[in-house]
Amino acid sequence: MFLRTSPVITFIAVATASAFVLFVILGGISRFRVNGADSGGEWPPGSKSNTVPLAPRPITGKQGSTAGTGVTNATLGFEKVFVLNLEERTDKRDSLALASGLTGIKLEFVKGLRGAAVVDKALPYGVDRKTMDAGMLGSWRGHMNIVRTIVEEGLSSALIMEDDIDWDVNLKAQLLQFAEGSNYILNTPSKGQPHSPYGDSWDLLWLGSCNSQFQEDVSPKIEGPDLRKWAIKDDPTVPDLTHIGRSDKGDGSVNYTDYPEHTRFVHRTGTGICSFVYALSAAGARKFLYSMSVNGLWGTYDNQMSQMCTKQSLGMQCVHVSPPLFFSHRPKGRTGGDSDINNPEDFIREKPETQNIVFSTKINAERLIMGLDPLPQW
Ligand SMILES: *[C@@H]1O[C@H](CO)[C@@H](O)[C@H](O)[C@H]1NC(C)=O
Ligand SMILES: *[C@@H]1O[C@H](CO)[C@@H](O)[C@H](O)[C@H]1NC(C)=O
């Protein structure tokens, strides 16, 4: 390979290559930046390595309690983790409590409500009960109650989750990588300590969506899209291309076939669908409370979220991760119970599934209880 080059160049090349290999081995998962100019193009030469060891066990409560302010603590680097749950869905709460217990996460359950509980007089400007169905209205109000709590309690940040969510047993390790990415996207100064381990200037971190786009792919075009991406490469927790589930239909999402397999991206939100899991900062919560209640409401909750990010309404700063770190879980049993917003077709599902999540915590629950290594879904 290095024939006919001078010994000096050979030495430099070999040294660089060895340093890279060492970096990959020591660093666990290698990372590199994709800048706007070479988006999807210039991948570092010689980076075919896939030496990433799978984390055999989740980082759980123990590390959480010693790392009080970090990403791996019991509230994942946020002040609180809220879960929106209809009280009668004890099945979803049981399943989520178990998953969080197995991975060292402290949850606070918040009662969801039905659309009928929102009286006409309380409807925000712009809402038409005839076009916004009851399920959507109930979901909006449930999320909004949590947003308001963040504002009322003066929380610096909170993670908000719907109650059917699942994550990889490696979540905390993944969040450490995500935090590097979000600090990069947000241009966190290298000196000084940001208040949030994810960086200071974010309003929303969209960690679990069912569909997402890079800013440059949004139509109509975003003016001055941020093309930068932070790529987490050779990530064993990213499914291979045949198993990356996009949204139900798969249209309009990030086209992963354009990039090396097993790459995860941290990027500015172009658009997103589904409010599975997202974090709001104190500033983000105030912007939500204003834009989606006090000032009016025009669409479904996730749709409004997406528009606020796309349009950067009130200066919204939204950071996204694709493929997502959280996704809704489909347990075995009656499919009619999948959604509380609409009524899915009812049949018996024999095998549980969670799209996009390789080492699913819920699917591995029995193995984790038994102290066995988790298995990938695919
Ligand atoms: C986790 O870290 C965040 C961010 O520093 C902090 O606000 C939160 O209180 C910590 N949680 C716990 C349980 O220590
Ligand atoms: C995705 O990217 C691949 C490779 O560049 C291309 O062949 C394919 O047509 C793209 N798919 C869509 C839906 O744009």
Coordinates of C-alpha atoms and ligand atoms in Angstrom, one line a residue:
M1 CA 0.0 0.0 0.0
F2 CA 2.8 2.4 0.9
L3 CA 5.2 1.2 -1.9
R4 CA 7.1 3.9 -3.8
T5 CA 6.4 6.5 -1.1
S6 CA 9.2 8.1 0.9
P7 CA 10.0 6.4 4.2
V8 CA 8.9 9.6 6.0
I9 CA 5.5 9.6 4.5
T10 CA 5.3 5.9 5.1
F11 CA 6.1 6.4 8.8
I12 CA 3.6 9.2 9.1
A13 CA 0.9 7.1 7.4
V14 CA 1.6 4.1 9.5
A15 CA 1.7 6.2 12.7
T16 CA -1.5 7.9 11.8
A17 CA -3.2 4.6 11.0
S18 CA -2.0 3.0 14.2
A19 CA -3.1 6.1 16.2
F20 CA -6.5 5.8 14.6
V21 CA -6.8 2.1 15.4
L22 CA -5.8 2.8 18.9
F23 CA -8.3 5.6 19.1
V24 CA -11.0 3.3 17.9
I25 CA -10.1 0.6 20.4
L26 CA -9.6 2.9 23.3
G27 CA -12.5 5.2 22.5
G28 CA -14.9 2.4 22.1
I29 CA -17.0 4.0 19.4
S30 CA -15.3 6.3 16.9
R31 CA -16.9 9.6 16.0
F32 CA -16.3 12.0 13.3
R33 CA -18.0 15.1 12.0
V34 CA -19.8 15.5 8.8
N35 CA -19.6 19.1 7.8
G36 CA -22.0 20.8 5.5
A37 CA -19.7 20.9 2.6
D38 CA -19.0 17.2 2.6
S39 CA -22.2 16.0 4.0
G40 CA -22.6 12.4 3.0
G41 CA -19.3 12.5 1.1
E42 CA -16.0 12.6 2.8
W43 CA -15.8 9.9 5.3
P44 CA -12.3 9.4 6.8
P45 CA -10.2 7.0 4.9
G46 CA -9.3 3.7 6.5
S47 CA -12.3 3.9 8.8
K48 CA -13.8 0.6 8.0
S49 CA -13.2 -0.6 11.5
N50 CA -16.0 -2.2 13.4
T51 CA -14.2 -3.0 16.6
V52 CA -16.9 -1.6 18.9
P53 CA -17.5 -3.9 21.8
L54 CA -21.2 -4.2 22.6
A55 CA -21.9 -3.0 26.1
P56 CA -22.7 -6.3 27.8
R57 CA -24.7 -4.8 30.6
P58 CA -26.6 -1.6 30.9
I59 CA -25.2 1.3 32.9
T60 CA -27.7 1.2 35.8
G61 CA -28.5 2.8 39.1
K62 CA -25.1 2.5 40.7
Q63 CA -23.3 4.7 38.3
G64 CA -26.3 6.9 38.3
S65 CA -26.0 7.8 41.9
T66 CA -22.3 8.5 41.8
A67 CA -22.5 10.6 38.7
G68 CA -24.9 13.1 40.2
T69 CA -25.0 15.7 37.5
G70 CA -24.0 13.7 34.4
V71 CA -25.9 12.2 31.5
T72 CA -25.8 8.8 33.2
N73 CA -27.5 9.8 36.4
A74 CA -30.9 8.5 37.4
T75 CA -32.7 11.3 35.5
L76 CA -30.5 11.0 32.5
G77 CA -28.9 14.5 33.0
F78 CA -32.3 16.2 33.2
E79 CA -33.9 17.5 36.4
K80 CA -36.8 15.1 36.1
V81 CA -38.2 12.4 33.8
F82 CA -41.9 12.6 33.4
V83 CA -44.1 9.9 31.9
L84 CA -47.6 10.6 30.5
N85 CA -49.9 7.7 31.5
L86 CA -53.6 7.2 31.5
E87 CA -54.3 5.8 35.0
E88 CA -56.3 2.8 33.6
R89 CA -53.3 1.7 31.5
T90 CA -51.7 -0.1 34.3
D91 CA -50.2 -2.5 31.8
K92 CA -48.1 0.2 30.2
R93 CA -47.0 1.6 33.6
D94 CA -46.0 -1.9 34.8
S95 CA -43.9 -2.4 31.7
L96 CA -42.2 1.0 31.8
A97 CA -41.5 0.8 35.6
L98 CA -39.8 -2.5 35.0
A99 CA -37.7 -1.2 32.1
S100 CA -36.6 1.8 34.0
G101 CA -35.8 -0.3 37.1
L102 CA -33.6 -2.5 34.9
T103 CA -31.7 0.4 33.4
G104 CA -31.5 2.7 36.4
I105 CA -33.8 5.5 35.5
K106 CA -36.1 7.3 37.9
L107 CA -39.5 8.2 36.4
E108 CA -42.3 10.4 37.6
F109 CA -45.7 9.3 36.3
V110 CA -48.2 12.0 35.4
K111 CA -51.9 11.3 34.8
G112 CA -53.0 11.6 31.3
L113 CA -56.5 12.6 30.4
R114 CA -59.1 12.2 27.8
G115 CA -60.2 14.9 25.3
A116 CA -63.6 15.1 26.9
A117 CA -62.0 16.4 30.1
V118 CA -61.0 19.5 28.3
V119 CA -64.2 21.7 28.4
D120 CA -65.1 24.0 25.6
K121 CA -64.3 27.1 27.5
A122 CA -60.8 25.9 28.1
L123 CA -60.0 25.3 24.4
P124 CA -57.2 27.5 23.1
Y125 CA -57.8 30.0 20.3
G126 CA -57.8 28.2 17.0
V127 CA -58.9 24.8 18.2
D128 CA -62.0 23.3 16.5
R129 CA -63.3 20.3 18.5
K130 CA -64.9 19.0 15.3
T131 CA -61.5 18.7 13.4
M132 CA -59.3 17.9 16.4
D133 CA -60.5 14.5 17.7
A134 CA -60.8 13.7 21.3
G135 CA -57.7 11.5 21.4
M136 CA -55.5 14.2 20.0
L137 CA -57.0 16.8 22.4
G138 CA -56.4 14.6 25.4
S139 CA -52.8 13.9 24.3
W140 CA -52.2 17.6 23.8
R141 CA -53.5 18.5 27.3
G142 CA -51.6 15.7 28.9
H143 CA -48.3 16.9 27.4
M144 CA -49.3 20.5 28.2
N145 CA -49.9 19.7 31.9
I146 CA -46.3 18.4 32.1
V147 CA -45.0 21.5 30.2
R148 CA -46.8 23.7 32.7
T149 CA -45.3 21.8 35.6
I150 CA -41.8 22.5 34.3
V151 CA -42.7 26.2 34.2
E152 CA -44.5 26.2 37.6
E153 CA -41.7 24.3 39.4
G154 CA -39.0 26.3 37.7
L155 CA -37.2 23.1 36.5
S156 CA -34.1 23.7 34.5
S157 CA -35.0 20.8 32.2
A158 CA -37.1 17.7 32.0
L159 CA -37.5 14.6 29.8
I160 CA -41.0 13.8 28.7
M161 CA -42.0 10.3 27.7
E162 CA -45.2 8.7 26.5
D163 CA -46.0 5.5 28.3
D164 CA -45.4 2.8 25.7
I165 CA -41.8 3.6 25.1
D166 CA -38.8 1.4 25.0
W167 CA -35.0 2.0 24.7
D168 CA -31.8 0.2 24.2
V169 CA -30.1 -1.3 27.3
N170 CA -27.2 0.9 26.3
L171 CA -29.2 4.1 26.7
K172 CA -26.9 5.8 29.0
A173 CA -23.8 5.1 26.8
Q174 CA -25.8 6.3 23.9
L175 CA -26.7 9.5 25.7
L176 CA -23.1 10.2 26.4
Q177 CA -22.5 10.1 22.7
F178 CA -25.6 12.1 21.9
A179 CA -24.4 14.8 24.4
E180 CA -21.2 15.2 22.5
G181 CA -23.2 15.7 19.4
S182 CA -25.6 18.2 20.9
N183 CA -22.8 20.2 22.3
Y184 CA -21.2 20.2 18.9
I185 CA -24.4 21.3 17.1
L186 CA -25.1 24.0 19.7
N187 CA -21.5 25.3 19.5
T188 CA -20.9 24.9 23.2
P189 CA -17.7 26.8 24.1
S190 CA -14.9 24.4 25.0
K191 CA -14.1 26.4 28.1
G192 CA -16.4 26.5 31.0
Q193 CA -19.1 24.1 32.1
P194 CA -22.5 24.2 30.5
H195 CA -25.4 24.1 32.9
S196 CA -26.9 21.1 31.1
P197 CA -24.6 18.2 30.1
Y198 CA -26.3 18.5 26.6
G199 CA -25.2 22.1 26.1
D200 CA -26.7 25.4 27.2
S201 CA -28.8 26.9 24.4
W202 CA -31.2 24.1 23.5
D203 CA -34.9 24.4 23.9
L204 CA -35.8 20.9 22.8
L205 CA -34.0 17.7 22.4
W206 CA -36.0 15.3 20.2
L207 CA -34.8 11.9 21.3
G208 CA -37.7 9.7 20.2
S209 CA -39.6 10.5 17.0
C210 CA -41.1 8.2 14.4
N211 CA -39.9 10.1 11.5
S212 CA -37.4 12.9 11.0
Q213 CA -35.7 15.0 8.3
F214 CA -32.4 16.8 8.0
Q215 CA -32.9 20.6 7.6
E216 CA -31.8 20.6 4.0
D217 CA -34.5 18.1 3.0
V218 CA -37.4 20.0 4.4
S219 CA -39.9 21.3 1.9
P220 CA -40.7 24.1 1.5
K221 CA -37.0 24.9 1.9
I222 CA -35.7 26.2 5.2
E223 CA -33.8 29.4 4.8
G224 CA -30.1 28.9 5.7
P225 CA -30.4 25.3 6.8
D226 CA -27.8 24.0 9.3
L227 CA -26.1 21.3 7.4
R228 CA -23.8 20.2 10.1
K229 CA -24.2 16.7 11.5
W230 CA -22.5 14.8 14.2
A231 CA -22.1 11.2 13.1
I232 CA -21.8 8.3 15.5
K233 CA -20.2 5.7 13.4
D234 CA -20.2 1.9 13.5
D235 CA -22.7 2.0 16.2
P236 CA -23.9 -1.5 17.0
T237 CA -27.1 -0.1 18.5
V238 CA -28.2 1.2 15.1
P239 CA -30.1 -1.5 13.1
D240 CA -28.9 -2.5 9.7
L241 CA -30.5 -0.9 6.8
T242 CA -33.1 -3.6 6.3
H243 CA -34.3 -3.0 9.9
I244 CA -34.2 0.7 10.2
G245 CA -37.9 1.4 10.6
R246 CA -38.9 4.8 9.4
S247 CA -42.4 5.9 10.0
D248 CA -45.2 3.6 9.1
K249 CA -45.0 4.5 5.4
G250 CA -41.4 5.4 5.2
D251 CA -41.8 8.6 3.2
G252 CA -39.9 11.8 3.7
S253 CA -37.5 10.5 6.4
V254 CA -33.8 10.6 6.5
N255 CA -32.6 8.3 3.7
Y256 CA -30.1 6.1 5.6
T257 CA -29.0 4.3 2.4
D258 CA -27.1 7.5 1.5
Y259 CA -24.7 6.9 4.5
P260 CA -22.6 4.0 5.8
E261 CA -24.6 1.5 7.6
H262 CA -24.8 1.7 11.5
T263 CA -24.4 5.4 11.6
R264 CA -26.5 7.6 13.9
F265 CA -26.7 11.3 13.4
V266 CA -27.2 14.2 15.8
H267 CA -28.5 17.2 13.9
R268 CA -30.8 20.2 13.9
T269 CA -34.4 19.2 13.6
G270 CA -35.7 19.6 10.1
T271 CA -39.1 18.1 10.8
G272 CA -40.1 15.4 13.2
I273 CA -43.2 13.3 13.8
C274 CA -44.4 11.7 17.0
S275 CA -43.9 13.1 20.4
F276 CA -42.6 9.8 21.9
V277 CA -39.7 11.2 23.9
Y278 CA -38.3 14.8 24.1
A279 CA -36.6 17.0 26.5
L280 CA -37.5 20.6 27.2
S281 CA -35.3 23.2 28.9
A282 CA -36.9 25.9 31.1
A283 CA -36.9 28.3 28.1
G284 CA -38.3 25.6 25.8
A285 CA -41.1 24.9 28.2
R286 CA -42.1 28.6 28.3
K287 CA -42.1 28.7 24.5
F288 CA -44.3 25.6 24.4
L289 CA -46.7 26.9 27.0
Y290 CA -47.1 30.2 25.1
S291 CA -47.2 28.8 21.5
M292 CA -49.4 25.7 22.2
S293 CA -51.8 27.0 24.7
V294 CA -51.8 30.7 25.8
N295 CA -51.4 31.9 22.2
G296 CA -53.6 29.3 20.5
L297 CA -53.3 25.8 19.0
W298 CA -53.7 24.9 15.4
G299 CA -52.8 21.2 15.0
T300 CA -51.8 18.1 16.8
Y301 CA -49.2 18.3 19.4
D302 CA -46.4 16.7 17.5
N303 CA -47.2 18.6 14.4
Q304 CA -46.9 21.9 16.3
M305 CA -43.7 20.8 17.9
S306 CA -42.3 20.1 14.5
Q307 CA -43.4 23.4 13.1
M308 CA -41.9 25.3 16.0
C309 CA -38.6 23.6 15.3
T310 CA -38.7 24.0 11.5
K311 CA -39.7 27.6 11.7
Q312 CA -37.6 28.3 14.8
S313 CA -40.6 30.1 16.2
L314 CA -39.6 32.3 19.2
G315 CA -36.0 31.3 18.4
M316 CA -36.6 27.6 19.1
Q317 CA -33.3 25.6 19.1
C318 CA -34.1 21.9 18.5
V319 CA -31.6 19.1 18.3
H320 CA -32.6 15.7 16.9
V321 CA -31.2 12.2 16.8
S322 CA -31.7 9.9 13.8
P323 CA -32.4 7.0 14.0
P324 CA -34.1 7.7 17.3
L325 CA -33.0 6.5 20.8
F326 CA -36.5 5.8 21.9
F327 CA -39.4 4.1 20.1
S328 CA -42.8 2.8 21.0
H329 CA -42.9 -0.8 22.1
R330 CA -45.5 -3.3 20.8
P331 CA -46.0 -5.9 23.5
K332 CA -47.4 -9.3 22.8
G333 CA -51.1 -9.5 23.3
R334 CA -54.0 -7.6 21.9
T335 CA -53.0 -4.9 19.4
G336 CA -56.1 -2.9 20.2
G337 CA -54.3 -1.7 23.3
D338 CA -51.4 -0.1 21.3
S339 CA -52.8 3.4 21.2
D340 CA -54.9 5.5 23.5
I341 CA -55.2 8.2 20.9
N342 CA -56.9 6.1 18.2
N343 CA -58.2 2.6 17.9
P344 CA -55.9 0.2 16.1
E345 CA -57.1 -3.0 14.5
D346 CA -57.4 -5.7 17.1
F347 CA -55.6 -9.0 16.8
I348 CA -53.2 -11.0 19.0
R349 CA -49.5 -10.2 18.6
E350 CA -47.4 -13.2 19.5
K351 CA -44.0 -11.6 19.4
P352 CA -43.2 -8.3 21.0
E353 CA -41.3 -5.7 18.9
T354 CA -39.8 -2.3 19.1
Q355 CA -38.7 -0.7 15.8
N356 CA -35.3 0.8 15.6
I357 CA -34.1 -0.4 19.0
V358 CA -31.5 -3.2 18.7
F359 CA -31.0 -4.3 22.3
S360 CA -34.5 -3.5 23.5
T361 CA -34.8 -3.3 27.2
K362 CA -38.4 -4.6 27.3
I363 CA -37.7 -7.5 25.0
N364 CA -34.6 -8.4 27.1
A365 CA -36.4 -7.9 30.4
E366 CA -36.3 -11.6 31.4
R367 CA -32.6 -11.9 30.5
L368 CA -31.7 -8.8 32.4
I369 CA -33.6 -10.0 35.4
M370 CA -31.6 -13.3 35.2
G371 CA -28.3 -11.4 34.8
L372 CA -27.8 -12.6 31.3
D373 CA -26.3 -10.5 28.4
P374 CA -29.0 -8.8 26.3
L375 CA -29.7 -10.2 22.8
P376 CA -30.2 -8.1 19.7
Q377 CA -33.6 -8.2 18.0
W378 CA -32.0 -8.7 14.6
Ligands
LIG1 C1 -28.9 14.6 37.0 O1 -28.2 15.6 36.4 C2 -29.0 16.8 36.1 C3 -28.1 17.7 35.3 O2 -27.0 18.1 35.9 C4 -29.5 17.4 37.4 O3 -30.3 18.5 37.2 C5 -30.3 16.3 38.2 O4 -30.7 16.8 39.4 C6 -29.5 15.0 38.3 N1 -30.4 14.0 38.9 C7 -30.1 13.3 39.9 C8 -31.1 12.3 40.3 O5 -29.1 13.5 40.6
LIG2 C1 -32.0 6.9 -1.0 O1 -30.6 7.0 -1.4 C2 -30.2 6.0 -2.3 C3 -28.7 6.0 -2.4 O2 -28.3 7.3 -2.7 C4 -31.0 6.2 -3.6 O3 -30.7 5.2 -4.5 C5 -32.5 6.1 -3.3 O4 -33.2 6.5 -4.4 C6 -32.9 7.1 -2.2 N1 -34.2 6.9 -1.8 C7 -35.1 7.9 -1.8 C8 -36.5 7.5 -1.4 O5 -34.8 9.0 -2.1

